[in-house]
PDB file of C-alpha atoms in Angstrom:
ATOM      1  CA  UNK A   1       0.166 125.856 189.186  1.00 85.00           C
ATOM      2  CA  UNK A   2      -3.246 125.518 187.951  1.00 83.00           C
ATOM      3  CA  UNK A   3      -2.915 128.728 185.648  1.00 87.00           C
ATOM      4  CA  UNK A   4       0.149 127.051 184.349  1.00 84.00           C
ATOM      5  CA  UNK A   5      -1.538 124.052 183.568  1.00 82.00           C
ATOM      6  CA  UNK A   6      -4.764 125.539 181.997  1.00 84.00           C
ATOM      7  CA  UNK A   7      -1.682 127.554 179.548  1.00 86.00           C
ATOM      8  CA  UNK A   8      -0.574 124.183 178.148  1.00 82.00           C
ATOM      9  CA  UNK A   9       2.923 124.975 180.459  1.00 86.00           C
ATOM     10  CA  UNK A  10       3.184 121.328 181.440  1.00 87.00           C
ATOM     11  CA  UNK A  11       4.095 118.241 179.432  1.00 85.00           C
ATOM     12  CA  UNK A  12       2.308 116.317 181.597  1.00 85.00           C
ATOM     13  CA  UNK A  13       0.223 116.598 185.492  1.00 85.00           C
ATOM     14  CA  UNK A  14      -2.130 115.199 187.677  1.00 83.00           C
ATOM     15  CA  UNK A  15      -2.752 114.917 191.023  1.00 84.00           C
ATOM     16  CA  UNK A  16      -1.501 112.830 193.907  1.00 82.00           C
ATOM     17  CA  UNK A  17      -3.256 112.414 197.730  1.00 85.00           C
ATOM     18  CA  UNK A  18      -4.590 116.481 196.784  1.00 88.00           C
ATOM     19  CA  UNK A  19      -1.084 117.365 195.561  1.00 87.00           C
ATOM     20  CA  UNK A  20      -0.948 118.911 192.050  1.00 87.00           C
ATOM     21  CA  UNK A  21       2.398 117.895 190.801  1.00 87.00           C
ATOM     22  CA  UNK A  22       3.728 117.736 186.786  1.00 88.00           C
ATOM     23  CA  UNK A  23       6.647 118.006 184.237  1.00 89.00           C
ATOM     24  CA  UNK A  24       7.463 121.712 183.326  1.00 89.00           C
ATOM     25  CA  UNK A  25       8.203 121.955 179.330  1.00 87.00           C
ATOM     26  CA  UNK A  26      10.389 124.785 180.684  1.00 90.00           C
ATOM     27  CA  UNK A  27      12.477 122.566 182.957  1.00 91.00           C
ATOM     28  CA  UNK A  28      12.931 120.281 179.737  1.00 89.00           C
ATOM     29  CA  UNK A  29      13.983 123.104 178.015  1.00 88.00           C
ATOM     30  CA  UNK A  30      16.429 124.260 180.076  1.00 91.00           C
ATOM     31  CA  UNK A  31      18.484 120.793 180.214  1.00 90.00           C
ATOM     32  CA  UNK A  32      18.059 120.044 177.013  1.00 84.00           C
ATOM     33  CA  UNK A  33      19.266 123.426 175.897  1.00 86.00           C
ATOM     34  CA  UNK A  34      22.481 122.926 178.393  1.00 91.00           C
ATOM     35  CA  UNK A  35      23.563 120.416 176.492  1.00 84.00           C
ATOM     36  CA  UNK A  36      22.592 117.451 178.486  1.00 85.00           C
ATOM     37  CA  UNK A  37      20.313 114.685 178.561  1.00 84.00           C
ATOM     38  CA  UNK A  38      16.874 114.897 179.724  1.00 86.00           C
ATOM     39  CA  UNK A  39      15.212 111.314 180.448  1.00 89.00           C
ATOM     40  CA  UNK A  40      11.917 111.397 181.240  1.00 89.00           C
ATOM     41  CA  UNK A  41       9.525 108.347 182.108  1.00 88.00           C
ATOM     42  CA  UNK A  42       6.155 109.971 181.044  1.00 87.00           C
ATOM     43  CA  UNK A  43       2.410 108.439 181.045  1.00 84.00           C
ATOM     44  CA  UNK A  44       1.755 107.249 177.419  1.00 85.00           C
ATOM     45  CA  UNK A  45      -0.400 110.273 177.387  1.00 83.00           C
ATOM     46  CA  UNK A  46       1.998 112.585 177.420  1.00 85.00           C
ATOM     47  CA  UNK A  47       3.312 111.783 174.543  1.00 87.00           C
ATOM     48  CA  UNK A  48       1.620 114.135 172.180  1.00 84.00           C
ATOM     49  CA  UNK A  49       2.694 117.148 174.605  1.00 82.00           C
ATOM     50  CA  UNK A  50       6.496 115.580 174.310  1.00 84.00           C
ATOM     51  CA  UNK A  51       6.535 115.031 170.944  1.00 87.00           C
ATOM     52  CA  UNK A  52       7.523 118.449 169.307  1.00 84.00           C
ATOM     53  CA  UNK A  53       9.814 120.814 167.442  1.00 84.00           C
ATOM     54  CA  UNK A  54      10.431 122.737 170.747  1.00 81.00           C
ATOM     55  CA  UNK A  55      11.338 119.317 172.759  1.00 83.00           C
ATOM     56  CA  UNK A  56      12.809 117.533 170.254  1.00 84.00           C
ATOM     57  CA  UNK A  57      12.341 113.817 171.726  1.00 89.00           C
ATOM     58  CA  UNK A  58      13.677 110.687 170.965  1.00 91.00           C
ATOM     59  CA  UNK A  59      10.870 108.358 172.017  1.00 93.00           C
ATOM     60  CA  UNK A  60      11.970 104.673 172.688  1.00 95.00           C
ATOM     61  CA  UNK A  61       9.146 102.155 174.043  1.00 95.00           C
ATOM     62  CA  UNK A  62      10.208  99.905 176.654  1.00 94.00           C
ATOM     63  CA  UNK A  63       7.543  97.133 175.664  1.00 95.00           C
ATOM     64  CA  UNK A  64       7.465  93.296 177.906  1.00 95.00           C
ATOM     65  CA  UNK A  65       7.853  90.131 175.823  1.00 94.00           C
ATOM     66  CA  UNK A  66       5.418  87.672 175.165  1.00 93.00           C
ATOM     67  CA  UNK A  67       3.250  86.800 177.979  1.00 90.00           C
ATOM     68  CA  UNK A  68       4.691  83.114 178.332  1.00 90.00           C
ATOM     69  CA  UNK A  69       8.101  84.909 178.747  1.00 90.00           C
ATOM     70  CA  UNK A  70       6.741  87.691 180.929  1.00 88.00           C
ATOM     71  CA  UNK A  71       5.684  85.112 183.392  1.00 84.00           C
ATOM     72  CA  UNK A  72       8.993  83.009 183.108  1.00 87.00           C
ATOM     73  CA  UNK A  73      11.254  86.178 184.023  1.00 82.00           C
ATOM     74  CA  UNK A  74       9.171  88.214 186.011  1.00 82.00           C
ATOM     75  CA  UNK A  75       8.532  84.747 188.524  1.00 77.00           C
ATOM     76  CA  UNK A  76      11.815  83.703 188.140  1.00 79.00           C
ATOM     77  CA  UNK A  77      13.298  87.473 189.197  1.00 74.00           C
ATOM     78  CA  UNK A  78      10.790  86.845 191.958  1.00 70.00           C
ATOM     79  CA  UNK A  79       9.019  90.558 190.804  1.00 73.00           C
ATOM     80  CA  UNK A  80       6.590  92.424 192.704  1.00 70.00           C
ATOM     81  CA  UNK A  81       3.436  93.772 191.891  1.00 67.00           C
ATOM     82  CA  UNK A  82       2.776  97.320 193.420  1.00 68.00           C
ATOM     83  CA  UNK A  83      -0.835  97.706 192.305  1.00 61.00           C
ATOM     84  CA  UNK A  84      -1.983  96.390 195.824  1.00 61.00           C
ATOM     85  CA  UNK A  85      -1.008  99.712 198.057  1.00 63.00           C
ATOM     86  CA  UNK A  86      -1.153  97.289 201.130  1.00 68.00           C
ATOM     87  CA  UNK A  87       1.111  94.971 200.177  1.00 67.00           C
ATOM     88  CA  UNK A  88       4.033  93.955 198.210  1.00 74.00           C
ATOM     89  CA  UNK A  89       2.635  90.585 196.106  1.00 77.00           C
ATOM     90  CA  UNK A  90       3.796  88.300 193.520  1.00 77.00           C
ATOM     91  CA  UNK A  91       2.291  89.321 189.823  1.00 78.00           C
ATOM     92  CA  UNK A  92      -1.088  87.571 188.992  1.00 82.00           C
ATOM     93  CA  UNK A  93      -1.615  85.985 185.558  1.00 86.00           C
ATOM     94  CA  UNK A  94      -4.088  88.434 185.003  1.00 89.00           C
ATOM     95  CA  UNK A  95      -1.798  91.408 185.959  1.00 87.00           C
ATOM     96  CA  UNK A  96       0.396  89.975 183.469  1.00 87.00           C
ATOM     97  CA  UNK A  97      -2.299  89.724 181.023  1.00 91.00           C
ATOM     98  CA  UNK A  98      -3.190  93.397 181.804  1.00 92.00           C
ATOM     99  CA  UNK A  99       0.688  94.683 181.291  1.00 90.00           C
ATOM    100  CA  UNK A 100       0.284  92.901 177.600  1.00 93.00           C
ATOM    101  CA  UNK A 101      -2.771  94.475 176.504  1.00 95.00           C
ATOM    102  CA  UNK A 102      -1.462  97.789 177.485  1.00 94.00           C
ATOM    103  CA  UNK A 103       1.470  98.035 175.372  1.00 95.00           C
ATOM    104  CA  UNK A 104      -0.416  96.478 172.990  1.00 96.00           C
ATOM    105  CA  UNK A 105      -2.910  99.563 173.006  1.00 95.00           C
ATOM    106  CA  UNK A 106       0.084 101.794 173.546  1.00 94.00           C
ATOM    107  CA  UNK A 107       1.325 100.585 170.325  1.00 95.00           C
ATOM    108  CA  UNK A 108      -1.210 101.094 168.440  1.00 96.00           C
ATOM    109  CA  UNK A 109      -2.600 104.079 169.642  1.00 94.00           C
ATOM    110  CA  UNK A 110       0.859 105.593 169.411  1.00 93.00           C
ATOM    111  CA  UNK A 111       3.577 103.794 168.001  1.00 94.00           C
ATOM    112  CA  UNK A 112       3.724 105.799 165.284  1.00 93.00           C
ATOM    113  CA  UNK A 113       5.597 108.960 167.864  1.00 92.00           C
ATOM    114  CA  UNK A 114       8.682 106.181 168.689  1.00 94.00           C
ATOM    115  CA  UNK A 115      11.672 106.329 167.413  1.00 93.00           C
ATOM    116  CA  UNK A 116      12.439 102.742 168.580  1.00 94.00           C
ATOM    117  CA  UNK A 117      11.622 100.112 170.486  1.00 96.00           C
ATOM    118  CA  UNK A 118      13.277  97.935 172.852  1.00 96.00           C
ATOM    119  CA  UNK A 119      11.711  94.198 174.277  1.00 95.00           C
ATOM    120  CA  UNK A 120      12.684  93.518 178.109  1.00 92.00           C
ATOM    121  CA  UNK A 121      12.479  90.386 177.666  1.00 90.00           C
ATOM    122  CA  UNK A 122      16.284  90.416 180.087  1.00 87.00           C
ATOM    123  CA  UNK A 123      17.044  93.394 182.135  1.00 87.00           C
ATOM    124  CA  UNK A 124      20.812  93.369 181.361  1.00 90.00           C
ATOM    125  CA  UNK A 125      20.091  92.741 177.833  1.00 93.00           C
ATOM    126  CA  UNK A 126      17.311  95.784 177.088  1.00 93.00           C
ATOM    127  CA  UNK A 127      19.830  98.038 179.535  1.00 93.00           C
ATOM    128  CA  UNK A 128      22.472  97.408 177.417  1.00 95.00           C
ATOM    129  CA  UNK A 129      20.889  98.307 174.303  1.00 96.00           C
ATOM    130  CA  UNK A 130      18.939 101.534 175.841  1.00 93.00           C
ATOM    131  CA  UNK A 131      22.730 102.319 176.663  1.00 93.00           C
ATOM    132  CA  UNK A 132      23.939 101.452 173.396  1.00 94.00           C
ATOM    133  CA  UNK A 133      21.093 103.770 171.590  1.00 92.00           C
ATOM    134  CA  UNK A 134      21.751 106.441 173.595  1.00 90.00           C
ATOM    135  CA  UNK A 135      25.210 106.731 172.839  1.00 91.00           C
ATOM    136  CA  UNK A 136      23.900 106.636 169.095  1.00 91.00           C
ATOM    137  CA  UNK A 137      21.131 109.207 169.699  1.00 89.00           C
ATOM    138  CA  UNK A 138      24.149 111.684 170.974  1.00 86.00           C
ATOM    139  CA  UNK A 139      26.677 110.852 168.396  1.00 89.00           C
ATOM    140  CA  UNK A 140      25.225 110.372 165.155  1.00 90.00           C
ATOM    141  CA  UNK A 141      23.067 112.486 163.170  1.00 89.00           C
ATOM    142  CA  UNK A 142      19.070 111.467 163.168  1.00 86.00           C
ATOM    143  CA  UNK A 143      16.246 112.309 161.465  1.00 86.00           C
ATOM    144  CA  UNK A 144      13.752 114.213 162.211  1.00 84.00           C
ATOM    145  CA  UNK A 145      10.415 115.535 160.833  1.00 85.00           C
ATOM    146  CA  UNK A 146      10.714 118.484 158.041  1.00 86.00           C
ATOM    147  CA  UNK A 147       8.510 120.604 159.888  1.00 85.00           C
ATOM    148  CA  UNK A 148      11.255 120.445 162.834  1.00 85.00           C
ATOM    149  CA  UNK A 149      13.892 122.304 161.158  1.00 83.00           C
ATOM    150  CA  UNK A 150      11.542 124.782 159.403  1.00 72.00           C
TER     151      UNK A 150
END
């Protein structure tokens, strides 16, 4: 697996309690060229690897609401914060804090690669438009970059 990885064969790896583990480009491939859907919940890092003529992505950003609202819904859906490996906790303000500036760097560092974004500010509302793009993603034409179809 490590040869694979030094060849670039990976959209994205890492390493988990001394487990190598990753996201073949192949496997993509392979369901994508079936016909079929491929969703994939990558690190934000990944997207550069994703985000070509052989994959052909459509990147949507799942991005949280204003931090007033994140608090509301996220305390009033009782959430739970899984940063603490011992225990299952309610969010802090400062986790909450920490979710904001992240998209917010995500965004800027590479908003640019999405193709659309969606708020969760309300779980059934976001699903319902991720469901609602995707049927558009499958059954209408798109752009894409020039250098795509060349």
């Amino acid at each position: 697996m490590e040869q694979d990885i030094s060849e670039g064969k990976f959209i994205e790896h890492g390493e988990y309690k001394g487990n190598l583990y990753g996201t073949s480009a192949e496997s993509v491939e392979t369901i994508v060229n079936s016909g079929r859907v491929c969703v994939l919940s990558p690190h934000w890092q990944a997207l550069k690897m994703l985000r070509t003529p052989r994959l052909r992505p459509y990147i949507v950003f799942i991005k949280p609401p204003p931090l007033e609202t994140l608090i509301e819904t996220r305390t009033a859906a009782n959430a739970r914060s899984t940063f603490d490996k011992e225990c299952s906790r309610a969010f802090t303000e400062e986790e909450f804090a920490d979710i904001i500036r992240s998209s917010n760097r995500i965004n800027f560092l590479y908003g640019y690669m999405f193709d659309e974004e969606i708020v969760n500010k309300d779980l059934a509302t976001a699903l319902t438009q991720l469901l609602k793009m995707a049927w558009r993603v499958q059954s209408e034409p798109l752009w894409v970059p020039a250098a795509w179809v060349q």
